[in-house]
Amino acid sequence: MFDFFKKNKKTLTIDENLKIFVDFHSHLLPGIDDGCATLDESVENILELQSQGIKKIITTPHIFSEAYPNTPEIINEKLELLKSVLAEKKIEIEITAAAEYYLDEWFCKNYKNLKLLTIKENHLLVETNYMEKPYFMEQILFDLQLDGYKIILAHPERYNYLLNDFRQFDKFFDTGILFQCNLLSFTGYYSPQIKKAALHLLKNKMIHLVGSDIHKLRHTKAISAFKKTNEYSELLNLGLMNNELW
Ligand SMILES: [Fe+2]
């Protein structure tokens, strides 16, 4: 038993090359989704991310027809506004924007006619309802892949419909969907069950990417504490793809 604790106390070392300097999932543009409400909040969060070693940010407001009907125009306007404030305050960080697309019937019907905001050419960040698996999920993911998109599934560990049997993750993983876990999931911030699912994915090396998914400063601060843990080192030692997305 004592050996067990000793083993867990050992701090894992991280190769400099494995450190993450790109964060590509967050809600930092003010007032257009459930993330930062004001420019001041946006700046506070960005400074906190910067203090954690993040040098490049791709922020991803929700595009969700029912709740946040954002468009590339709305997103780009807010991005430019934020960039001008960062420049005024002489905060040196690279920031751009894409989106987190909510897969609903509206999206399925309309996506072919939309200019989708992608990350690094053709990566598309998507999410679904947390409780119920959409009946069209496999089909839309397949169609998007056929259309040439590389799908990043945001926080697979947070979908209730996958948590009753972790083998359900394999089906999506095996079709080439990229899994992006939220850093906060490993801390138990959302729920013990979500933490268990995140640790399952970590143990089975089924994580391609991690994201902060920050909405508020309390998230960003909680992530700072997590970055000092062995689980975070274990995650980095998987050799995540984050830095390739810039
Ligand atoms: Fe998000």
mmCIF file of N, CA and C and ligand atoms in Angstrom, residues 25-27 60 62 100 127 155 213 215, ligand 1:
data_model
loop_
_atom_site.group_PDB
_atom_site.id
_atom_site.type_symbol
_atom_site.label_atom_id
_atom_site.label_comp_id
_atom_site.label_asym_id
_atom_site.label_seq_id
_atom_site.Cartn_x
_atom_site.Cartn_y
_atom_site.Cartn_z
ATOM 1 N N HIS A 25 -9.889 25.324 -28.133
ATOM 2 C CA HIS A 25 -11.313 25.211 -27.792
ATOM 3 C C HIS A 25 -11.596 26.106 -26.590
ATOM 4 N N SER A 26 -12.297 27.211 -26.854
ATOM 5 C CA SER A 26 -12.630 28.136 -25.768
ATOM 6 C C SER A 26 -13.753 29.064 -26.230
ATOM 7 N N HIS A 27 -14.284 29.802 -25.281
ATOM 8 C CA HIS A 27 -15.419 30.696 -25.566
ATOM 9 C C HIS A 27 -15.064 32.099 -25.071
ATOM 10 N N THR A 60 -13.412 29.333 -30.046
ATOM 11 C CA THR A 60 -14.456 28.608 -30.793
ATOM 12 C C THR A 60 -15.854 28.836 -30.216
ATOM 13 N N HIS A 62 -19.833 28.906 -29.753
ATOM 14 C CA HIS A 62 -20.852 27.951 -30.185
ATOM 15 C C HIS A 62 -21.556 28.473 -31.435
ATOM 16 N N GLU A 100 -17.470 26.038 -32.609
ATOM 17 C CA GLU A 100 -17.845 24.709 -32.117
ATOM 18 C C GLU A 100 -19.275 24.481 -32.608
ATOM 19 N N GLU A 127 -19.943 19.274 -31.467
ATOM 20 C CA GLU A 127 -20.467 18.744 -30.205
ATOM 21 C C GLU A 127 -21.895 18.279 -30.453
ATOM 22 N N HIS A 155 -15.031 17.076 -26.283
ATOM 23 C CA HIS A 155 -15.286 16.391 -24.995
ATOM 24 C C HIS A 155 -16.163 15.136 -25.063
ATOM 25 N N ASP A 213 -11.698 24.631 -23.168
ATOM 26 C CA ASP A 213 -13.153 24.862 -23.212
ATOM 27 C C ASP A 213 -13.564 25.900 -22.168
ATOM 28 N N HIS A 215 -15.044 29.046 -20.392
ATOM 29 C CA HIS A 215 -16.131 30.002 -20.561
ATOM 30 C C HIS A 215 -15.925 31.174 -19.599
HETATM 31 FE FE FE B 1 -17.076 24.403 -25.896
#
